[in-house]
Amino acid sequence: MANQYALEGINVLDFSWAGAGPFATKFLADFGAQVIKVESKKRPDIGRMTPPFKNNLRHPDASALFIHTNTNKLSISLNLRHPKGIEIIKKLVEISDLVMENFTPGVMGRLGLTYDVLKKIKPDIIMASSSIYGQTGPKSQLSGFGNTGCAISGHYMLTGWPDREPVTPGIAYADVVQPIFTSIAILAALDYRRSTGKGQYIDTTQVETMVHFISPAMLDYFANGHIETRMGNRSTYACPHGVFPCRGEDRWCAIAVFNENEWKNLCDVMGNPDWCSQQKFSSLTLRQEHEDELESLISKWTIRFERDELASMLQQAGITSGSVQDGQDLLDDAHLAERQSFIKLTHPVIGECNHPTQPVKLSGYTPQMRTAPCLGEHNEYVYKELLGIPEDEYNALLSEGVFE
Amino acid sequence: MLNYKVLDLTDEKGFLCGKILGDLGADVIKIEKPGGDLSRNIGPYYNNTADPEKSLYWFAFNSSKRSITLNIEDSEGYEIFKKLCSNADILLESFKPGYMNNLGLGYKELSVINPRLIMTSITPFGQTGLYKDYKASDITLLAMSGLLSINGESDRPPLRMCFDQSYYLGCAHAVTGTLLALHCRHNTGKGQHVDASIYESVVRCNYREPFRWEWEKAKTPRMGNFFARGGKGYRQLWPSKDGYVTWVIMMENAKPVRAWVDWMKEEGKSGRWAEINWDEVTSFLKWAPEDIQAIQDSIAEFILSHTTKELEAGSIKRGLLLSPANSVEFVAADEQLAKRNFWKDIEHRELNTTITYPRFTYLSSEGCNEIRFRAPLAGEHNTEIYAKELGFSDKTILSLQKRGII
């Protein structure tokens, strides 16, 4: 009973590829939507060619990274350059609720698959396009990579040490932010369709979503003319606030002190050395004025401890703290294990390995997790069962290269 | 787009969730402690004046919401809150796990009053698990998620991202969970408890490191301005004549580099790269590391001799994959955002001014997704909601006020 609903019955025709698109449709698939991923054998999703690979084999079905953004999906291979390929797409549109794509703006139009065309086939269709800079406007044709949206929206320039160049994120950050908003847009559109019967066209961009994640800086500029800059690990309203060295090589612990009570607790844990009671550390403002010195004094104390030992000692004293973990730590993290953030599934080529689940849990719904599809794995199911293409016609299309 | 009633008890960890719902059309009522939410004391401030009614941080994430004040820990306040819940679709909260239960306002109790209610909890670690009671803030959550270990420079400590990225990530995920619960409610008639973990939201962003470890037993070091791919780093920040741009060499796709070389040729700056037969180069997978470095150096030199504007125009025309790394004044002046009508002036009558805000998170052909009005003053809608919507008499309101309940 509990698992009967969520997005069951929602059909998604998914042209998306690389990072930002598939990440959004993974969300829909993990919560029960039937997501049909459209690829071609000639040009599979570039995500399939992204390392790490099983046995270092560069093969479309061997990328361990690909499987993380494509769980629970179905994959078909289809030649969109073949006129019959487009005919098949139109048949799939008839049975779809949503069409998702993240090509460079204009590509869907050249395929003859604009929203207007789709709407004629299925009047209440929802179409979502995800791009860097938008479907309209003078810069819509700008192409980029996973961090382009981050750079344009101001994130680069706000990240880093004040005395050095900006620091770019260690991941393709916009590629993981934008898809959450694409999912929001799609779920809101489904809600809207339920109450009005109308579909809609959705245009999400990396740049616009990322601006929301720095909006206090934008308001500060518009209201005060102030250009926010880089402040390393420091905070305007907490001090100390940083990452402190621990025993061992490249071991660190983050510590944040938001009020005088927490500062007192920190001094207690450190054994109240004389410097703690100096006037210059006696308030937030004063500590901020002497933050270099303060950080160096605290570092001399933190370096004596193991990372996790320090974090837990501070937690017990009521101080906000956390170990700087790495990929290995995450796979060993008891909390994440308890919450099933990663679960083991068996992929036919890659074998048994971890797959990430969704960070938000619903009390009445447990996602059913299935590994990502191999390229074209569901051709027969989609073409024969869903579309009802008879065996002989299927074979004819196959030999004509329509399913390439 | 959405026609729902939302009660929002969150602090800064959960602000953005209600704001997104409010922009989508939901009636979001922020419930603050009498005297106002403590999170109003986060800067920057309007006119740089520290004042709980002038926090730009608060403005940014609480627009499109109304506000009432209410002490839910007081027994009368508790009853009023339950009354509000009986008529709400969604409750957002970011208290420590167990706090609402201890007040008798956990999901179980509230779902008895209103079985259709969806309760969304946005907390550092979620409602269950080993760390659920840990104290956390943005920097400690980013630290634990592994993002800090790959962000920054090798000769300095792991580096935080700007503002409170972890909270915004948790909030965006919380919205998806809430909308999903609404979808389920349509089928089942029942609400549910949505448990959004900020930690897990950030861990989800760290898509590479756990799997690099699982498959390669390798960890990515902090590489400053380098983009990590396949165990290697490629520079992604380049100084131009007047600023910075981002660009990265794609090992498996030589097309953008060829476009660079074509441009360099036109300006007589292509050097040895003009001699290569580019028709035969589809990727750099077989190139020697020195050559990969050398071509990047040539491109770097070319970038440095051009303004950011020239480079951006060249990139759009030629498909270079380059874009500007903007500071906020260039974000504000961006022609594309202006053309898409991305900014909206919102009136702040008490400040006798208007402030420009980002208008929408995405565009829809049906409209209905944009900032509607400025963030509320603390308790600004007490009369509107308590008198007009709950039907309290002036006398009752005054008495509740006097006793510090509202």
GROMACS .gro file of N, CA and C in nm, chain A residues 46-106:
model
  183
   46ILE      N    1   2.701   1.109  -2.293
   46ILE     CA    2   2.843   1.128  -2.265
   46ILE      C    3   2.878   1.081  -2.123
   47GLY      N    4   2.776   1.079  -2.036
   47GLY     CA    5   2.795   1.029  -1.900
   47GLY      C    6   2.841   0.885  -1.898
   48ARG      N    7   2.804   0.811  -2.002
   48ARG     CA    8   2.847   0.670  -2.011
   48ARG      C    9   2.997   0.659  -2.036
   49MET      N   10   3.056   0.768  -2.084
   49MET     CA   11   3.198   0.763  -2.117
   49MET      C   12   3.282   0.836  -2.010
   50THR      N   13   3.223   0.852  -1.894
   50THR     CA   14   3.293   0.923  -1.786
   50THR      C   15   3.348   0.824  -1.684
   51PRO      N   16   3.478   0.834  -1.652
   51PRO     CA   17   3.536   0.743  -1.554
   51PRO      C   18   3.481   0.770  -1.413
   52PRO      N   19   3.495   0.681  -1.317
   52PRO     CA   20   3.566   0.552  -1.326
   52PRO      C   21   3.488   0.444  -1.401
   53PHE      N   22   3.567   0.357  -1.467
   53PHE     CA   23   3.509   0.243  -1.539
   53PHE      C   24   3.543   0.113  -1.469
   54LYS      N   25   3.453   0.017  -1.482
   54LYS     CA   26   3.481  -0.118  -1.433
   54LYS      C   27   3.601  -0.173  -1.510
   55ASN      N   28   3.700  -0.222  -1.441
   55ASN     CA   29   3.824  -0.275  -1.501
   55ASN      C   30   3.889  -0.176  -1.599
   56ASN      N   31   3.870  -0.045  -1.576
   56ASN     CA   32   3.925   0.059  -1.665
   56ASN      C   33   3.885   0.043  -1.810
   57LEU      N   34   3.774  -0.021  -1.835
   57LEU     CA   35   3.728  -0.048  -1.971
   57LEU      C   36   3.636   0.066  -2.015
   58ARG      N   37   3.681   0.143  -2.116
   58ARG     CA   38   3.597   0.252  -2.167
   58ARG      C   39   3.484   0.195  -2.251
   59HIS      N   40   3.375   0.164  -2.185
   59HIS     CA   41   3.262   0.103  -2.255
   59HIS      C   42   3.135   0.169  -2.201
   60PRO      N   43   3.037   0.193  -2.290
   60PRO     CA   44   2.916   0.267  -2.246
   60PRO      C   45   2.842   0.202  -2.129
   61ASP      N   46   2.862   0.074  -2.108
   61ASP     CA   47   2.792   0.008  -1.997
   61ASP      C   48   2.881  -0.012  -1.876
   62ALA      N   49   3.002   0.046  -1.879
   62ALA     CA   50   3.097   0.017  -1.770
   62ALA      C   51   3.130   0.138  -1.683
   63SER      N   52   3.066   0.252  -1.707
   63SER     CA   53   3.097   0.370  -1.627
   63SER      C   54   3.026   0.364  -1.492
   64ALA      N   55   3.106   0.366  -1.385
   64ALA     CA   56   3.048   0.362  -1.252
   64ALA      C   57   2.985   0.497  -1.216
   65LEU      N   58   3.027   0.604  -1.283
   65LEU     CA   59   2.968   0.734  -1.254
   65LEU      C   60   2.830   0.745  -1.319
   66PHE      N   61   2.819   0.693  -1.439
   66PHE     CA   62   2.691   0.700  -1.511
   66PHE      C   63   2.577   0.639  -1.430
   67ILE      N   64   2.605   0.528  -1.366
   67ILE     CA   65   2.495   0.457  -1.299
   67ILE      C   66   2.437   0.540  -1.185
   68HIS      N   67   2.514   0.637  -1.135
   68HIS     CA   68   2.464   0.713  -1.021
   68HIS      C   69   2.361   0.816  -1.057
   69THR      N   70   2.360   0.860  -1.184
   69THR     CA   71   2.260   0.958  -1.222
   69THR      C   72   2.150   0.895  -1.305
   70ASN      N   73   2.151   0.765  -1.316
   70ASN     CA   74   2.054   0.702  -1.406
   70ASN      C   75   1.983   0.580  -1.348
   71THR      N   76   1.982   0.570  -1.215
   71THR     CA   77   1.912   0.459  -1.153
   71THR      C   78   1.764   0.462  -1.191
   72ASN      N   79   1.706   0.343  -1.195
   72ASN     CA   80   1.562   0.327  -1.216
   72ASN      C   81   1.511   0.368  -1.354
   73LYS      N   82   1.602   0.403  -1.444
   73LYS     CA   83   1.555   0.445  -1.578
   73LYS      C   84   1.555   0.327  -1.674
   74LEU      N   85   1.482   0.346  -1.784
   74LEU     CA   86   1.488   0.252  -1.895
   74LEU      C   87   1.571   0.318  -2.006
   75SER      N   88   1.640   0.239  -2.085
   75SER     CA   89   1.716   0.299  -2.196
   75SER      C   90   1.674   0.238  -2.329
   76ILE      N   91   1.649   0.328  -2.425
   76ILE     CA   92   1.629   0.279  -2.562
   76ILE      C   93   1.733   0.343  -2.652
   77SER      N   94   1.772   0.272  -2.756
   77SER     CA   95   1.858   0.335  -2.856
   77SER      C   96   1.770   0.364  -2.977
   78LEU      N   97   1.789   0.483  -3.034
   78LEU     CA   98   1.705   0.527  -3.144
   78LEU      C   99   1.783   0.627  -3.228
   79ASN      N  100   1.774   0.611  -3.358
   79ASN     CA  101   1.843   0.702  -3.449
   79ASN      C  102   1.751   0.819  -3.482
   80LEU      N  103   1.778   0.934  -3.422
   80LEU     CA  104   1.691   1.050  -3.441
   80LEU      C  105   1.714   1.115  -3.577
   81ARG      N  106   1.820   1.075  -3.645
   81ARG     CA  107   1.844   1.130  -3.779
   81ARG      C  108   1.761   1.055  -3.884
   82HIS      N  109   1.708   0.939  -3.844
   82HIS     CA  110   1.624   0.861  -3.935
   82HIS      C  111   1.480   0.911  -3.922
   83PRO      N  112   1.414   0.938  -4.035
   83PRO     CA  113   1.276   0.989  -4.026
   83PRO      C  114   1.185   0.899  -3.942
   84LYS      N  115   1.208   0.770  -3.951
   84LYS     CA  116   1.124   0.677  -3.873
   84LYS      C  117   1.155   0.687  -3.724
   85GLY      N  118   1.277   0.732  -3.693
   85GLY     CA  119   1.312   0.754  -3.553
   85GLY      C  120   1.224   0.863  -3.493
   86ILE      N  121   1.207   0.970  -3.567
   86ILE     CA  122   1.123   1.080  -3.519
   86ILE      C  123   0.977   1.037  -3.509
   87GLU      N  124   0.934   0.953  -3.603
   87GLU     CA  125   0.796   0.901  -3.595
   87GLU      C  126   0.775   0.825  -3.465
   88ILE      N  127   0.875   0.745  -3.430
   88ILE     CA  128   0.865   0.667  -3.306
   88ILE      C  129   0.861   0.759  -3.184
   89ILE      N  130   0.944   0.862  -3.190
   89ILE     CA  131   0.941   0.959  -3.079
   89ILE      C  132   0.800   1.017  -3.063
   90LYS      N  133   0.738   1.050  -3.175
   90LYS     CA  134   0.604   1.109  -3.166
   90LYS      C  135   0.503   1.011  -3.105
   91LYS      N  136   0.521   0.885  -3.135
   91LYS     CA  137   0.434   0.784  -3.072
   91LYS      C  138   0.459   0.777  -2.921
   92LEU      N  139   0.586   0.792  -2.885
   92LEU     CA  140   0.618   0.789  -2.742
   92LEU      C  141   0.564   0.913  -2.670
   93VAL      N  142   0.564   1.024  -2.741
   93VAL     CA  143   0.509   1.147  -2.682
   93VAL      C  144   0.361   1.127  -2.645
   94GLU      N  145   0.290   1.056  -2.731
   94GLU     CA  146   0.147   1.032  -2.705
   94GLU      C  147   0.123   0.966  -2.570
   95ILE      N  148   0.217   0.882  -2.528
   95ILE     CA  149   0.196   0.812  -2.400
   95ILE      C  150   0.281   0.873  -2.288
   96SER      N  151   0.332   0.995  -2.310
   96SER     CA  152   0.416   1.057  -2.207
   96SER      C  153   0.346   1.172  -2.137
   97ASP      N  154   0.388   1.195  -2.013
   97ASP     CA  155   0.341   1.312  -1.938
   97ASP      C  156   0.442   1.425  -1.949
   98LEU      N  157   0.568   1.386  -1.963
   98LEU     CA  158   0.675   1.485  -1.961
   98LEU      C  159   0.780   1.450  -2.066
   99VAL      N  160   0.828   1.553  -2.134
   99VAL     CA  161   0.945   1.538  -2.219
   99VAL      C  162   1.054   1.626  -2.161
  100MET      N  163   1.170   1.565  -2.138
  100MET     CA  164   1.281   1.637  -2.075
  100MET      C  165   1.399   1.640  -2.171
  101GLU      N  166   1.466   1.755  -2.178
  101GLU     CA  167   1.585   1.764  -2.263
  101GLU      C  168   1.681   1.869  -2.211
  102ASN      N  169   1.809   1.850  -2.238
  102ASN     CA  170   1.908   1.954  -2.203
  102ASN      C  171   2.012   1.973  -2.314
  103PHE      N  172   1.964   1.970  -2.439
  103PHE     CA  173   2.053   2.002  -2.551
  103PHE      C  174   2.082   2.153  -2.550
  104THR      N  175   2.178   2.193  -2.633
  104THR     CA  176   2.195   2.335  -2.659
  104THR      C  177   2.062   2.388  -2.715
  105PRO      N  178   2.016   2.504  -2.667
  105PRO     CA  179   1.887   2.555  -2.717
  105PRO      C  180   1.883   2.557  -2.869
  106GLY      N  181   1.775   2.506  -2.924
  106GLY     CA  182   1.761   2.504  -3.069
  106GLY      C  183   1.764   2.363  -3.128
   0.00000   0.00000   0.00000
